[in-house]
Short mmCIF file of C-alpha atoms in Angstrom, two decimals:
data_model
loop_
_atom_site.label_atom_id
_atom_site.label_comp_id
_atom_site.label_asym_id
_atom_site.label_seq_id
_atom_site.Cartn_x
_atom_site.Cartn_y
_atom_site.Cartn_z
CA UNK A 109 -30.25 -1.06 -7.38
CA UNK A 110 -29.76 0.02 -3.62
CA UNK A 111 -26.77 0.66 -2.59
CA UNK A 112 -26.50 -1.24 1.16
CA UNK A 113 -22.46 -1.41 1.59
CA UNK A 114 -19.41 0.57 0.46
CA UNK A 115 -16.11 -1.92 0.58
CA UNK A 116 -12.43 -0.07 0.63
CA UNK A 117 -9.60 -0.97 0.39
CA UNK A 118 -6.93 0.86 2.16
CA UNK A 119 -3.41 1.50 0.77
CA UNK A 120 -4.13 3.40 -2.45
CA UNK A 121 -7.90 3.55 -2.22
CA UNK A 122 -9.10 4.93 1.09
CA UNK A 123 -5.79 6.65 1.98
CA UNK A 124 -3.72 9.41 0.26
CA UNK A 125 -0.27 9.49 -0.47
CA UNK A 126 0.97 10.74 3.13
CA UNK A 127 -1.34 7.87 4.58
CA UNK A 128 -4.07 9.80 5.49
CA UNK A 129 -7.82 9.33 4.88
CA UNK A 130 -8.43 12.70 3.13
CA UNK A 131 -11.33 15.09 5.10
CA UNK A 132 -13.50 14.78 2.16
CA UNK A 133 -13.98 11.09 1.78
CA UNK A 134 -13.88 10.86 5.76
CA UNK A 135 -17.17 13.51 4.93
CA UNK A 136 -18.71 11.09 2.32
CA UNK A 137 -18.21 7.88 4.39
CA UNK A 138 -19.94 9.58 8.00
CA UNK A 139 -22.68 10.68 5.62
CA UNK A 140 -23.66 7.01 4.23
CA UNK A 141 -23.19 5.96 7.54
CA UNK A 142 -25.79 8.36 8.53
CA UNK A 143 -28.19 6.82 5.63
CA UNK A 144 -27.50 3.17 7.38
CA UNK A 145 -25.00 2.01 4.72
CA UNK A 146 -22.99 -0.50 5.99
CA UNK A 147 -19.11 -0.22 5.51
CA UNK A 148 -16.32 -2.52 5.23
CA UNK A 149 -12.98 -1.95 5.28
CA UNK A 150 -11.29 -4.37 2.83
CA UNK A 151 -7.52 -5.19 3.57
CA UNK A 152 -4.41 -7.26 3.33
CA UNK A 153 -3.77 -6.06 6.87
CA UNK A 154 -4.80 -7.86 10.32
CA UNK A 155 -7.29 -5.65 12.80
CA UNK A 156 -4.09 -4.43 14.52
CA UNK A 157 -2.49 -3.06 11.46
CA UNK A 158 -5.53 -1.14 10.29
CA UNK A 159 -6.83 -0.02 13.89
CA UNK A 160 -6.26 3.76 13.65
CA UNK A 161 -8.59 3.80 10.38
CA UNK A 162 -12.05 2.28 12.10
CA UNK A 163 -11.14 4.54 15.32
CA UNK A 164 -11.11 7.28 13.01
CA UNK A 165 -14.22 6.37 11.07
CA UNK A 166 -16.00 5.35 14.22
CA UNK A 167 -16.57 1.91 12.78
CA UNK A 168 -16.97 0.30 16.12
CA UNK A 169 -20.70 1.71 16.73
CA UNK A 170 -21.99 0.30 14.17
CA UNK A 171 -23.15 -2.75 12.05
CA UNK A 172 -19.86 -2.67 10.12
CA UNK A 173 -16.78 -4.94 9.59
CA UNK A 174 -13.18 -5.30 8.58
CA UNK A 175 -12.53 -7.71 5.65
CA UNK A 176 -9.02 -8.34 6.60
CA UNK A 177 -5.59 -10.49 5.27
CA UNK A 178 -7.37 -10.93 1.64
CA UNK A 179 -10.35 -11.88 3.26
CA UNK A 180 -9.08 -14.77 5.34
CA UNK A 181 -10.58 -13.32 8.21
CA UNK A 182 -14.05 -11.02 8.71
CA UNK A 183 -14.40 -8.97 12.23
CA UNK A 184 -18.20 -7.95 12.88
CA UNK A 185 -17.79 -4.99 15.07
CA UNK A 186 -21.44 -5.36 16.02
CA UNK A 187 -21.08 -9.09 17.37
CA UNK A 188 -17.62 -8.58 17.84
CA UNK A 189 -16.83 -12.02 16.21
CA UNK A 190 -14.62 -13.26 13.71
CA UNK A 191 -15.54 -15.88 10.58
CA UNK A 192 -12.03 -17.14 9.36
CA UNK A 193 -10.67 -18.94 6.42
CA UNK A 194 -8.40 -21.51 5.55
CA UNK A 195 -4.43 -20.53 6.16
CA UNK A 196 -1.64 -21.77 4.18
CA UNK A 197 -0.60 -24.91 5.59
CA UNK A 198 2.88 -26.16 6.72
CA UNK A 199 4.04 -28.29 3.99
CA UNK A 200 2.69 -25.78 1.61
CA UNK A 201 4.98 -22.96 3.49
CA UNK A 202 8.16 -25.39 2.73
CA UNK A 203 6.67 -25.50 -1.17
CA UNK A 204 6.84 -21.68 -1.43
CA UNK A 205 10.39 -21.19 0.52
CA UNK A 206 11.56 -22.97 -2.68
CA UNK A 207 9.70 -20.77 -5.07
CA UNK A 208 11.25 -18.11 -3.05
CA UNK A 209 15.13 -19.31 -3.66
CA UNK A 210 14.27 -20.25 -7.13
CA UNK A 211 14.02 -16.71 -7.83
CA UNK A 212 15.71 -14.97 -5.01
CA UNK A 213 12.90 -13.30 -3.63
CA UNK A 214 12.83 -12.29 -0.28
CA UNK A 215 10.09 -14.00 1.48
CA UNK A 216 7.85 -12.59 4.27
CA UNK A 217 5.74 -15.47 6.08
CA UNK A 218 3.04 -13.93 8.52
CA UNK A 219 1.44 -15.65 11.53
CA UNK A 220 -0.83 -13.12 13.16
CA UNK A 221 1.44 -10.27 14.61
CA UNK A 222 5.28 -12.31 13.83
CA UNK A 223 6.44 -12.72 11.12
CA UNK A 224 9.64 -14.48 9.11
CA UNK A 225 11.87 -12.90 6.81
CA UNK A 226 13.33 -15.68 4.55
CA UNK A 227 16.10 -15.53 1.37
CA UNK A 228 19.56 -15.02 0.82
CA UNK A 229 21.63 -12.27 1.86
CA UNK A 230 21.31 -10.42 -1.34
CA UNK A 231 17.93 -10.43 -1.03
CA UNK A 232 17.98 -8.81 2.17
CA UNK A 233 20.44 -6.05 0.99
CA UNK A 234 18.22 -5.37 -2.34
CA UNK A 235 14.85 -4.65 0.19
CA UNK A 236 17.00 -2.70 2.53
CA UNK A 237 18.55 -0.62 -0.42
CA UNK A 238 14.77 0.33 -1.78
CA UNK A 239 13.55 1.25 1.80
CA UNK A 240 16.56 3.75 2.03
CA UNK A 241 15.69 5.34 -1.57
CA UNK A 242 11.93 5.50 -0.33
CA UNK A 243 11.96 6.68 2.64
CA UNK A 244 12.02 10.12 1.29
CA UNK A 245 9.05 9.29 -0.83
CA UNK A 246 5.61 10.11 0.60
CA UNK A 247 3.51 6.91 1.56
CA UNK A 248 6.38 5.19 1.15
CA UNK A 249 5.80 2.80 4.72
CA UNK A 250 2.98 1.42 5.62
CA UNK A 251 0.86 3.18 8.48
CA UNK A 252 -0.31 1.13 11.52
CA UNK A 253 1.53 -2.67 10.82
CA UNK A 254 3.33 -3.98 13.71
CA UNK A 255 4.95 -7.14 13.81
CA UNK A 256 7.91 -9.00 15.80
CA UNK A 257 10.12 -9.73 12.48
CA UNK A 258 12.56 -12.47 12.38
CA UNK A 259 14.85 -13.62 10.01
CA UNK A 260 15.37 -16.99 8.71
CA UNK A 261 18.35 -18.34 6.58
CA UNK A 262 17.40 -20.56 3.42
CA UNK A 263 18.58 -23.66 5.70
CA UNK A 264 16.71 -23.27 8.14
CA UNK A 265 12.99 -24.20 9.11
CA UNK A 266 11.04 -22.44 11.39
CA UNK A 267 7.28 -23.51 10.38
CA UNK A 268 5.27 -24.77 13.64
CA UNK A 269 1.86 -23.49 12.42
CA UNK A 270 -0.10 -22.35 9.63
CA UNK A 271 0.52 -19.29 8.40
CA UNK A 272 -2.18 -15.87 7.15
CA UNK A 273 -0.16 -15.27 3.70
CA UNK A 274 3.29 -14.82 1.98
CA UNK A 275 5.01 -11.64 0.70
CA UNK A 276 7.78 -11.89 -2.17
CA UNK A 277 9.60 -8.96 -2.43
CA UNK A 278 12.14 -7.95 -5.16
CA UNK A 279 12.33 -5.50 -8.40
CA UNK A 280 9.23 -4.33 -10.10
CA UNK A 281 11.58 -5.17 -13.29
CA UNK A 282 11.74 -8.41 -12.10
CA UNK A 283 8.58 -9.24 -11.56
CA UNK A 284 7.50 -7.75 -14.98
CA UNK A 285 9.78 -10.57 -16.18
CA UNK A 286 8.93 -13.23 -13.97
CA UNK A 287 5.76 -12.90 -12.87
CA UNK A 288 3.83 -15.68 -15.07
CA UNK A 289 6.18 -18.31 -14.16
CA UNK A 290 6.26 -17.66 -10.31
CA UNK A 291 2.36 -17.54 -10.65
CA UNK A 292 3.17 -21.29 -12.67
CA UNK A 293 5.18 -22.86 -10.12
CA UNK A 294 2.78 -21.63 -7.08
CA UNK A 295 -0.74 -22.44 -9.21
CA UNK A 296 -2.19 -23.93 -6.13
CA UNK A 297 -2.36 -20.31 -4.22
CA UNK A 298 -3.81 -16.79 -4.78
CA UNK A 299 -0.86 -14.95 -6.03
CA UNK A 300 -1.46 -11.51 -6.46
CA UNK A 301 0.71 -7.90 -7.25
CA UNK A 302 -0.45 -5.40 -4.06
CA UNK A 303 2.70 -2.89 -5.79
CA UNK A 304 5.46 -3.27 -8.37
CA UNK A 305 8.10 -4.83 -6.21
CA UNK A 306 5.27 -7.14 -3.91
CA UNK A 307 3.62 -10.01 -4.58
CA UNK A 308 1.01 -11.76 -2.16
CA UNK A 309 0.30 -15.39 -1.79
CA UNK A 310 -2.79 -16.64 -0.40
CA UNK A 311 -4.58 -20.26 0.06
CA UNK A 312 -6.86 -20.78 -3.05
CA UNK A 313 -10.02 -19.41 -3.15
CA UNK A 314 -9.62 -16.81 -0.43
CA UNK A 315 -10.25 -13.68 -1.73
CA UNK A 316 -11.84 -10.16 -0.67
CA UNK A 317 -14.62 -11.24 -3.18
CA UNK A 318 -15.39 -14.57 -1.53
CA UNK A 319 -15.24 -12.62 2.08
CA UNK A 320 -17.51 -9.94 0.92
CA UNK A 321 -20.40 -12.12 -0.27
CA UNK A 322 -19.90 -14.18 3.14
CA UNK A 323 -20.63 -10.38 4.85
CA UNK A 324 -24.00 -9.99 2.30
CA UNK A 325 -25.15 -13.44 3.43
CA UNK A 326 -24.80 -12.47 6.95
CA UNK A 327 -26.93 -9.58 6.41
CA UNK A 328 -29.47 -10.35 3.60
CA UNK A 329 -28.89 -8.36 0.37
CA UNK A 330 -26.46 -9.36 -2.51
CA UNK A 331 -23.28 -7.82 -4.11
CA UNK A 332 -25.31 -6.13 -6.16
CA UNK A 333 -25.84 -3.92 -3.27
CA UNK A 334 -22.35 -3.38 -3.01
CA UNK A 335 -20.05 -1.09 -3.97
CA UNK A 336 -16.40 -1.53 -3.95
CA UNK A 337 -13.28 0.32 -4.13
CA UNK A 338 -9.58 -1.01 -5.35
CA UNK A 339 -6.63 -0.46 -6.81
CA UNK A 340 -4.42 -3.91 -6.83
CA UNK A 341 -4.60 -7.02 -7.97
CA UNK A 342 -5.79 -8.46 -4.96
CA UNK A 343 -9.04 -6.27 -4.75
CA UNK A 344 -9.93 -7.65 -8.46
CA UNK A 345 -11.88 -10.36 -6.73
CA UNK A 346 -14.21 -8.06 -5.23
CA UNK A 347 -14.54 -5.20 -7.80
CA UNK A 348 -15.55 -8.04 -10.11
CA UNK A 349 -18.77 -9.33 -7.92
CA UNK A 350 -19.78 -6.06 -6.60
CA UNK A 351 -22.89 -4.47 -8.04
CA UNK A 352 -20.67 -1.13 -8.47
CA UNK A 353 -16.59 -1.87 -8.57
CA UNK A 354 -14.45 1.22 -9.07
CA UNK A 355 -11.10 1.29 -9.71
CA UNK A 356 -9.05 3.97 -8.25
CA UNK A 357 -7.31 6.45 -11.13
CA UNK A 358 -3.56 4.97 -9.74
CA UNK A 359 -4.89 1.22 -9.96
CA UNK A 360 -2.73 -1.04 -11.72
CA UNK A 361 -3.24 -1.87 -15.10
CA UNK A 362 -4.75 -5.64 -14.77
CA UNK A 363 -7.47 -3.98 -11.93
CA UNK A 364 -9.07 -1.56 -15.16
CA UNK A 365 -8.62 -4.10 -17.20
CA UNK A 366 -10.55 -6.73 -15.30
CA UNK A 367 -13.08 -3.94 -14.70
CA UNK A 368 -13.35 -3.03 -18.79
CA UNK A 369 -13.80 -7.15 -19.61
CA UNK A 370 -16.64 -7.60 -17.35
CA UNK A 371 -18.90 -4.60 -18.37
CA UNK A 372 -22.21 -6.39 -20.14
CA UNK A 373 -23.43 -5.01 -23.68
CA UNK A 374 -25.43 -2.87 -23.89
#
């Protein structure tokens, strides 16, 4: 099996723990690139919010893309074209603010670069609280995201479009305890852990695994040229289908998991 294309994902995979790409994986990627492997970098972030890693891999040369929001979106840096996905849709937005005050989560709803901040003022002072603790914590924010936040009371409505995804924030206790049930009430989306105290929702059936195999078709070899690398619950979809998926040492327990039930006999 020939290796053609080496998918990463970014927080947790391709960067360290002060945000970083580290000098010897930079090494390793320029050196497939060399060989004509194709890479793609494979992210819950827009283009903006992951810019400063393809400038620093030199991605924009080359016959490589970005797999970005979950795969909702594809950028081919060679064609310098996108392939896009289905969003989540108005009405369903309204069906997930209530999820969101059913369990007093704080809700993040993202439309390109804006976004809205949505639950009650608890919730707000519970996200602010675990910023302060980690902010002292190494790779504690999130390198390169930009948006123009706004926040929205529960009573009021600001949906005039479709939206890329939804964040629920709150403890990781909480969502050790909750979890299955939020996952219940919102069994129409993709609802995924990214880290103990986030949880993403995405239309069903968008996935970095779906996305991926759209990038093989557009350049003729299968996922089982692919290798891919992933450490949360929304690069499952991908490590899965790959020829090679790898799970990073600090992945979360369901990503090995998922990894260990697919392995064939031997």
């Amino acid at each position: 099996m020939e290796i053609k294309c080496l998918a990463f994902d970014v927080d947790g995979t391709l960067t360290n723990d002060d945000k970083k790409i580290d000098e010897r994986t930079k090494a390793s990627i320029f050196e497939a690139m060399e060989k004509g492997i194709q890479i793609v970098i494979s992210t819950g972030r827009n283009k903006q919010g992951c810019e400063w890693i393809y400038k620093e891999l030199n991605l924009e040369k080359g016959n490589h893309y970005l797999l970005l929001i979950n795969g909702q979106e594809i950028y081919d840096f060679k064609n310098k074209t996108y392939v896009k996905d289905r969003f989540i849709e108005i009405d369903d937005c309204f069906k997930i603010e209530k999820v969101a005050k059913k369990y007093n989560c704080l809700a993040r709803f993202t439309f390109e670069n804006e976004a809205y901040f949505y639950g009650s003022f608890s919730s707000y002072i519970r996200e602010i609280l675990r910023k302060v603790r980690n902010r002292k914590k190494k790779g504690s924010m999130i390198k390169g995201t930009t948006y123009t936040y706004k926040r929205v009371p529960y009573n009021h409505y600001e949906f005039k479009k479709p939206c890329n995804k939804v964040v629920f924030f709150n403890d990781p206790s909480f969502f050790k305890k909750h979890l299955k049930d939020i996952q219940n009430d919102l069994k129409d989306f993709e609802c995924m852990m990214v880290a103990g105290y986030w949880m993403e929702i995405m239309p069903k059936g968008v996935n970095k695994g779906k996305a991926l195999e759209t990038i093989c078709d557009m350049n003729d070899f299968s996922m089982e040229n692919v290798m891919a690398f992933g450490d949360s619950q929304n690069d499952i979809s991908m490590l899965e289908k790959a020829g090679i998926g790898v799970a990073m040492g600090n992945a979360l327990k369901e990503v090995k998991e998922s990894l260990l039930e697919n392995i064939p006999p031997s």
